[in-house]
Amino acid sequence: MPRTLKTTRIVIAAAAAVALATSGAPATAAEGEQVIEGRLADSTAYRFIVPADWNGTVFVNLDFAGGRPSGAQQELVDRGYAYGGTTRNVTGWRLGDAVDNQIEALDAFTAAVGAPDRAIAMGNSMGGMIAAATGELHPDRIDGVLAACGGLSGTVSQWNQKLDTVFVLAQLLDPSGQLPVEDVPADIEGARSAWLTALAQAQQTPEGRARIALAAAIGQLPAWSQRIADPDPHDPDAYQAAWYGALAGDPLPYIGQAMSSRHTSTIVFGGMPSWNTGIDYAEQLRKASPESRRVVAELYAAAGLSLDADLATVNAGERVEADPAAVERFAASYEFTGDISVPTVTLNNVGDQISTVAQQQEYEERVTHAGNASLLRQTYVASAGHCNFTDAETLAATQVLLDRLDSGHWRSANATQLNRAAEELDMGEARFLGFHPDRFNR
């Protein structure tokens, strides 16, 4: 049974502004549009925009109630789709509660305007995780999923891999143990600043650059940055510089998110939900791509360092043990099974430093092992940065899903077709490419 709704109100707006407590940003509805908004039982805000010529399809997005519609979202509304959703402000990393909220928000929408012909779960980043989880858990309510730049290997595995990256860096660059790895203090900005300073210093020496490369290869960071896109793996200096950009040099650096979300998740789940006991880091390097291994080997040779000796140092480091109860709670927040029963499209940029792209291989593998590969299409964009898509790219991927729901068949899903569709929209670059991620190693 759905939880009781605290408030629901409908505004039939003619250029009406709706002030949201979650963001303070006004949302403006065009003439004839309805804005349906309120708060769920846990106080999470929700909001939907319903066009005057609504076509019966509604999109539900984790983050929609937090601000103005994006260009892609507004375009969908202009085409006759209802678009709405909630915020993550209350639920945070309690992903199961966020999934429940998507269904509760859909209940509110249904109570206000009637049952939709079909509902699509859609979102970016954590919103991509929530979209995929909502579709997996509620196929009776959700007809399709567009999950963009989400950590679809699941909560536990992706944070084990982030632990690997930080652990390797700490063992090789901070032998005195001054930098936080698992016990991130409440002064998150201080922890982030300390790590960025240490990494910037290491980047100035051949030895430091080689060791940063080793951690990046083991952690499967993308060798793309906002300054260096798609470097030649035969140019180890450029490849390493791109790794460094993803790790510490670009806006929203990997190491900063590793500090902030580690601190938050440990508090939310009541203990350390990640571990590296029993992990052989020489084996983790062997699981990296051939290009990554070659770059690491060349950088170590140039620096006059022994790769075997550094791997032995890392393996000899005091390991991080998980709190089993915290792991159980973290996994319960949502681990993907691959048991999907509605058409699902994923959208990812290959240079995403937060939701690293190798996680998509793990999701594909789970879906395939569950016998559901025919329901999944994965698309990739050649860009760096977290969730760095143009409106044209988002709409082109969305249209793949809509075509599948309309026809019962997958059409227009290869990179050439996607780029052609995106270019016709004239809403930003079209950068789809044929791509298959490396095998996820954790």
XYZ file of C-alpha atoms in Angstrom:
442
model
C 0.000 0.000 0.000
C 1.326 3.484 -0.793
C 2.312 5.684 2.074
C -0.046 8.517 3.006
C 0.598 11.734 1.108
C 0.986 14.803 3.271
C 0.078 17.424 0.680
C -0.960 17.619 -2.935
C -2.001 20.661 -4.885
C -2.484 21.402 -8.542
C -1.740 24.723 -10.139
C -3.193 25.289 -13.595
C -0.658 27.863 -14.613
C -0.503 30.670 -17.083
C 3.115 31.656 -16.629
C 2.768 30.831 -12.918
C 5.806 30.586 -10.641
C 5.972 27.721 -8.179
C 8.462 28.252 -5.323
C 10.070 25.074 -4.075
C 11.487 24.843 -0.575
C 14.116 22.362 -1.761
C 15.865 24.781 -4.091
C 14.445 28.243 -3.739
C 14.370 28.422 -7.547
C 11.096 29.374 -9.224
C 9.604 26.974 -11.735
C 7.519 28.545 -14.475
C 4.752 26.718 -16.265
C 3.560 27.711 -19.708
C -0.011 28.587 -20.488
C -2.297 25.591 -20.146
C 0.224 23.473 -18.262
C -0.517 21.944 -14.875
C 2.025 21.913 -12.101
C 1.345 19.205 -9.551
C 3.428 19.561 -6.420
C 3.543 18.739 -2.751
C 5.458 16.724 -0.191
C 5.603 13.014 0.434
C 5.232 11.312 3.807
C 8.945 11.726 4.584
C 8.787 15.463 3.627
C 10.481 14.971 0.230
C 9.249 17.492 -2.310
C 7.706 16.289 -5.557
C 6.608 18.154 -8.663
C 5.212 17.273 -12.091
C 4.569 19.416 -15.142
C 1.675 18.209 -17.270
C 1.225 19.799 -20.714
C -2.223 20.776 -21.944
C -1.958 18.157 -24.711
C -0.622 15.399 -22.440
C -0.077 12.221 -24.442
C -0.496 9.814 -21.510
C 3.198 9.142 -20.786
C 4.879 10.439 -17.624
C 8.582 10.529 -16.742
C 9.603 10.186 -13.073
C 13.035 11.501 -12.068
C 14.763 11.495 -8.672
C 15.964 15.098 -8.965
C 13.237 16.902 -10.887
C 11.712 18.805 -7.974
C 15.021 20.441 -7.116
C 15.049 23.166 -9.770
C 14.082 24.200 -13.277
C 13.583 21.656 -16.072
C 16.629 21.036 -18.223
C 16.424 21.763 -21.915
C 15.833 18.077 -22.658
C 13.133 17.795 -19.995
C 11.338 20.898 -21.257
C 11.516 19.593 -24.809
C 9.762 16.402 -23.706
C 7.047 18.475 -22.019
C 6.696 20.536 -25.192
C 6.208 17.281 -27.110
C 3.298 16.301 -24.863
C 4.981 14.205 -22.174
C 4.402 14.842 -18.475
C 7.651 15.156 -16.537
C 8.261 15.181 -12.813
C 9.738 13.558 -9.780
C 11.258 14.219 -6.393
C 14.550 15.227 -4.775
C 17.301 13.282 -3.013
C 17.527 15.828 -0.191
C 15.836 13.654 2.425
C 16.785 10.118 1.375
C 20.414 10.628 0.312
C 22.189 7.258 0.143
C 19.111 5.431 1.452
C 18.385 4.290 -2.069
C 15.526 1.968 -1.169
C 13.645 4.887 0.365
C 14.304 6.960 -2.756
C 12.810 4.167 -4.892
C 9.735 4.110 -2.655
C 9.442 7.847 -3.135
C 9.344 7.495 -6.926
C 6.320 5.244 -6.617
C 4.697 7.482 -4.018
C 5.194 10.484 -6.291
C 3.656 8.502 -9.149
C 0.701 7.773 -6.872
C 0.311 11.509 -6.259
C 0.424 12.174 -9.988
C -2.186 9.487 -10.635
C -4.473 10.855 -7.934
C -4.274 14.307 -9.483
C -4.644 13.643 -13.214
C -5.453 9.958 -13.597
C -3.469 6.835 -14.339
C -0.853 7.293 -17.070
C -0.799 5.004 -20.084
C 2.847 4.386 -19.294
C 5.446 5.608 -16.814
C 9.193 5.892 -17.455
C 11.811 6.059 -14.732
C 14.634 8.385 -15.718
C 17.580 10.016 -13.968
C 21.251 10.951 -13.854
C 23.981 9.865 -11.411
C 22.290 8.604 -8.241
C 19.108 9.296 -10.198
C 20.283 6.762 -12.775
C 20.699 4.179 -10.027
C 17.229 5.000 -8.701
C 15.673 4.801 -12.165
C 17.195 1.363 -12.783
C 16.233 0.122 -9.323
C 12.670 1.441 -9.619
C 12.219 -0.336 -12.937
C 13.702 -3.556 -11.568
C 11.533 -3.549 -8.436
C 8.272 -2.128 -9.802
C 7.633 -3.390 -13.337
C 3.932 -3.265 -12.504
C 4.205 0.538 -12.327
C 7.181 1.358 -14.558
C 7.135 0.594 -18.280
C 10.661 1.635 -19.228
C 13.921 2.971 -17.806
C 16.523 5.484 -18.937
C 19.406 5.256 -16.466
C 22.122 7.814 -17.146
C 25.622 7.900 -15.574
C 24.610 5.756 -12.606
C 26.815 3.404 -10.606
C 25.101 0.287 -11.906
C 27.597 -2.203 -10.534
C 25.737 -1.608 -7.270
C 26.481 0.143 -4.022
C 28.948 -2.263 -2.418
C 31.124 -3.059 -5.429
C 31.585 0.501 -6.638
C 32.659 1.645 -3.184
C 35.018 -1.295 -2.802
C 36.659 -0.148 -6.031
C 36.900 3.451 -4.787
C 38.524 2.093 -1.643
C 41.096 0.296 -3.816
C 42.068 3.534 -5.548
C 42.479 5.524 -2.338
C 44.222 2.657 -0.539
C 46.866 2.261 -3.249
C 47.503 6.010 -3.268
C 47.805 6.099 0.523
C 50.269 3.205 0.702
C 52.568 4.682 -1.923
C 52.239 8.453 -1.413
C 51.467 8.698 2.309
C 53.394 6.013 4.191
C 53.057 7.956 7.458
C 49.270 7.626 7.254
C 48.289 11.289 7.487
C 45.653 11.199 4.740
C 42.229 9.631 5.422
C 41.259 6.445 3.652
C 38.258 4.950 5.443
C 37.859 7.154 8.525
C 37.024 10.391 6.751
C 36.590 13.190 9.306
C 33.644 15.557 9.575
C 35.884 18.233 8.044
C 35.343 16.816 4.575
C 36.691 19.918 2.860
C 39.880 19.626 4.903
C 40.265 15.965 3.889
C 39.611 16.796 0.274
C 42.091 19.689 0.319
C 44.794 17.555 1.951
C 44.432 14.856 -0.680
C 44.405 17.327 -3.565
C 47.565 18.961 -2.235
C 49.339 15.612 -1.855
C 48.325 14.506 -5.342
C 49.372 17.809 -6.899
C 52.788 17.420 -5.281
C 53.117 13.820 -6.466
C 52.194 14.874 -9.989
C 55.355 17.010 -10.108
C 57.735 14.020 -10.028
C 58.179 10.975 -12.290
C 57.838 8.687 -9.268
C 54.597 10.338 -8.167
C 53.125 10.260 -11.649
C 53.893 6.535 -11.980
C 52.223 5.779 -8.650
C 49.160 7.852 -9.487
C 48.911 5.879 -12.730
C 49.078 2.580 -10.846
C 46.203 3.579 -8.549
C 44.168 4.870 -11.495
C 44.644 1.642 -13.447
C 43.636 -0.527 -10.478
C 40.626 1.712 -9.778
C 39.630 1.754 -13.476
C 39.501 5.536 -13.670
C 38.884 6.888 -17.146
C 41.941 8.192 -18.972
C 39.898 11.169 -20.086
C 39.872 14.613 -18.559
C 38.352 17.934 -19.471
C 41.757 19.065 -20.749
C 42.869 15.814 -22.377
C 40.177 13.816 -24.134
C 40.882 10.302 -25.415
C 44.698 10.392 -25.119
C 46.800 7.998 -27.156
C 47.803 5.068 -24.896
C 51.128 5.061 -26.752
C 51.764 8.485 -25.192
C 52.106 7.514 -21.521
C 52.623 11.084 -20.329
C 49.371 12.285 -21.905
C 47.529 9.189 -20.706
C 48.741 9.734 -17.151
C 47.867 13.437 -17.284
C 44.311 12.528 -18.266
C 44.138 10.071 -15.368
C 45.358 12.788 -13.020
C 42.689 15.161 -14.349
C 39.950 12.652 -13.549
C 41.445 11.900 -10.142
C 42.308 15.365 -8.898
C 42.652 18.021 -11.582
C 39.174 18.539 -13.002
C 36.071 20.044 -11.401
C 34.343 17.472 -9.150
C 37.501 15.361 -8.798
C 37.229 11.662 -8.041
C 39.208 12.018 -4.814
C 36.867 14.704 -3.491
C 33.767 12.596 -4.030
C 35.605 9.624 -2.511
C 35.999 11.668 0.672
C 32.523 13.202 0.900
C 30.476 10.132 0.036
C 32.693 7.830 2.143
C 32.052 10.037 5.175
C 28.316 10.160 4.495
C 27.812 6.470 3.735
C 29.722 5.378 6.845
C 27.415 7.495 8.997
C 24.215 6.514 7.188
C 24.937 2.772 7.339
C 26.404 2.760 10.821
C 29.889 1.512 10.018
C 32.385 0.843 7.250
C 30.566 -0.804 4.312
C 33.687 -1.502 2.221
C 36.716 -3.742 2.581
C 39.915 -4.849 0.886
C 40.810 -7.846 3.031
C 41.919 -10.679 0.769
C 42.490 -8.458 -2.255
C 45.706 -9.079 -4.219
C 46.576 -5.768 -5.854
C 48.977 -7.386 -8.295
C 46.010 -9.413 -9.508
C 43.839 -6.259 -9.655
C 46.439 -4.680 -11.934
C 46.452 -7.793 -14.135
C 42.688 -7.295 -14.542
C 43.203 -3.771 -15.896
C 43.112 -3.121 -19.638
C 46.232 -3.903 -21.692
C 46.564 -0.193 -22.511
C 46.494 0.751 -18.824
C 49.041 -1.911 -17.890
C 51.383 -0.788 -20.661
C 51.200 2.862 -19.588
C 51.885 1.940 -15.960
C 54.860 -0.220 -16.918
C 56.357 2.504 -19.115
C 55.940 5.177 -16.433
C 57.543 2.949 -13.806
C 60.476 2.239 -16.098
C 60.919 5.940 -16.866
C 60.851 6.757 -13.149
C 63.378 4.036 -12.303
C 60.939 2.373 -9.905
C 60.192 -1.315 -9.388
C 56.525 -2.015 -10.094
C 56.778 -5.364 -8.315
C 58.230 -3.685 -5.220
C 55.439 -1.090 -5.103
C 52.766 -3.762 -5.506
C 54.386 -5.674 -2.660
C 54.271 -2.518 -0.532
C 50.586 -2.065 -1.281
C 49.815 -5.705 -0.548
C 51.687 -5.474 2.755
C 49.605 -2.503 3.929
C 47.210 -2.894 6.841
C 43.889 -3.792 5.292
C 40.495 -2.188 5.790
C 37.899 -4.491 7.315
C 34.206 -3.943 6.807
C 31.505 -3.869 9.435
C 29.336 -6.822 8.309
C 26.137 -5.170 9.500
C 26.999 -1.980 7.611
C 27.709 -4.009 4.463
C 24.332 -5.709 4.817
C 22.562 -2.385 5.242
C 24.483 -0.843 2.334
C 23.651 -3.754 0.047
C 20.012 -3.612 1.104
C 19.865 0.017 -0.045
C 20.076 -1.550 -3.465
C 22.164 -4.099 -5.291
C 21.192 -4.770 -8.896
C 20.277 -8.328 -9.778
C 19.857 -7.962 -13.541
C 16.302 -9.259 -13.168
C 14.798 -6.567 -15.379
C 11.478 -7.023 -17.112
C 10.993 -3.653 -18.836
C 13.023 -2.087 -21.667
C 16.057 -0.299 -20.233
C 18.459 2.137 -21.870
C 21.663 3.272 -20.196
C 23.490 6.463 -21.180
C 27.073 7.024 -20.092
C 30.011 9.205 -21.022
C 33.227 7.272 -21.252
C 35.200 9.886 -19.293
C 32.942 9.940 -16.242
C 35.249 10.170 -13.225
C 32.502 9.540 -10.640
C 30.369 6.721 -12.075
C 33.278 5.010 -13.790
C 32.245 3.402 -17.011
C 33.490 -0.134 -16.252
C 30.515 -0.464 -13.921
C 28.290 -0.664 -16.989
C 30.008 -3.905 -17.975
C 29.073 -5.396 -14.609
C 25.453 -4.314 -15.056
C 25.346 -5.784 -18.569
C 26.790 -9.039 -17.245
C 24.169 -9.314 -14.506
C 21.352 -8.595 -16.938
C 22.725 -11.156 -19.397
C 23.172 -13.841 -16.731
C 19.566 -13.251 -15.677
C 18.465 -13.939 -19.264
C 17.300 -10.388 -19.971
C 19.846 -9.085 -22.485
C 17.119 -8.455 -25.053
C 15.649 -5.772 -22.791
C 18.876 -3.748 -22.443
C 20.562 -1.245 -24.730
C 23.662 0.642 -23.576
C 24.780 3.879 -25.219
C 28.027 5.828 -24.800
C 29.124 9.416 -25.382
C 32.691 10.615 -25.990
C 33.050 13.205 -23.250
C 34.745 13.737 -19.892
C 33.106 14.833 -16.647
C 30.274 13.372 -14.607
C 27.012 13.073 -16.568
C 28.387 15.337 -19.283
C 25.692 15.021 -21.947
C 24.140 17.592 -24.216
C 20.368 17.938 -24.345
C 20.520 16.492 -27.847
C 22.300 13.368 -26.597
C 19.842 12.882 -23.738
C 16.881 13.233 -26.083
C 18.365 10.875 -28.666
C 18.829 8.168 -26.025
C 15.321 8.833 -24.708
C 13.908 8.409 -28.189
C 15.543 4.960 -28.428
C 13.520 3.924 -25.390
C 10.309 5.550 -26.627
C 10.657 3.829 -30.007
C 11.134 0.490 -28.230
C 8.005 1.047 -26.155
C 5.998 2.096 -29.212
C 7.147 -0.631 -31.590
C 8.198 -3.511 -29.378
C 11.546 -3.566 -31.183
C 14.892 -1.832 -30.712
C 15.571 0.632 -33.509
C 18.058 3.445 -34.094
C 20.385 2.348 -31.295
C 23.831 2.382 -32.924
C 26.176 5.343 -32.643
C 25.698 6.530 -36.224
C 21.908 6.565 -35.909
C 22.059 8.206 -32.495
C 24.358 10.955 -33.747
C 22.133 11.594 -36.736
C 19.086 11.882 -34.476
C 20.925 14.164 -32.034
C 22.247 16.431 -34.791
C 18.744 16.930 -36.162
C 17.648 18.366 -32.803
C 20.169 21.238 -32.906
C 20.424 21.168 -29.102
C 24.137 20.636 -28.619
C 26.873 18.270 -29.720
C 26.282 14.700 -30.897
C 29.172 12.529 -29.638
C 27.886 8.955 -29.483
C 30.456 6.286 -30.211
C 30.681 2.545 -30.454
C 32.193 1.425 -27.184
C 32.387 -1.496 -24.811
C 33.816 -0.902 -21.341
C 36.567 -2.880 -19.710
C 35.542 -5.770 -17.506
C 34.714 -4.475 -14.041
C 37.421 -5.744 -11.697
C 35.803 -5.557 -8.258
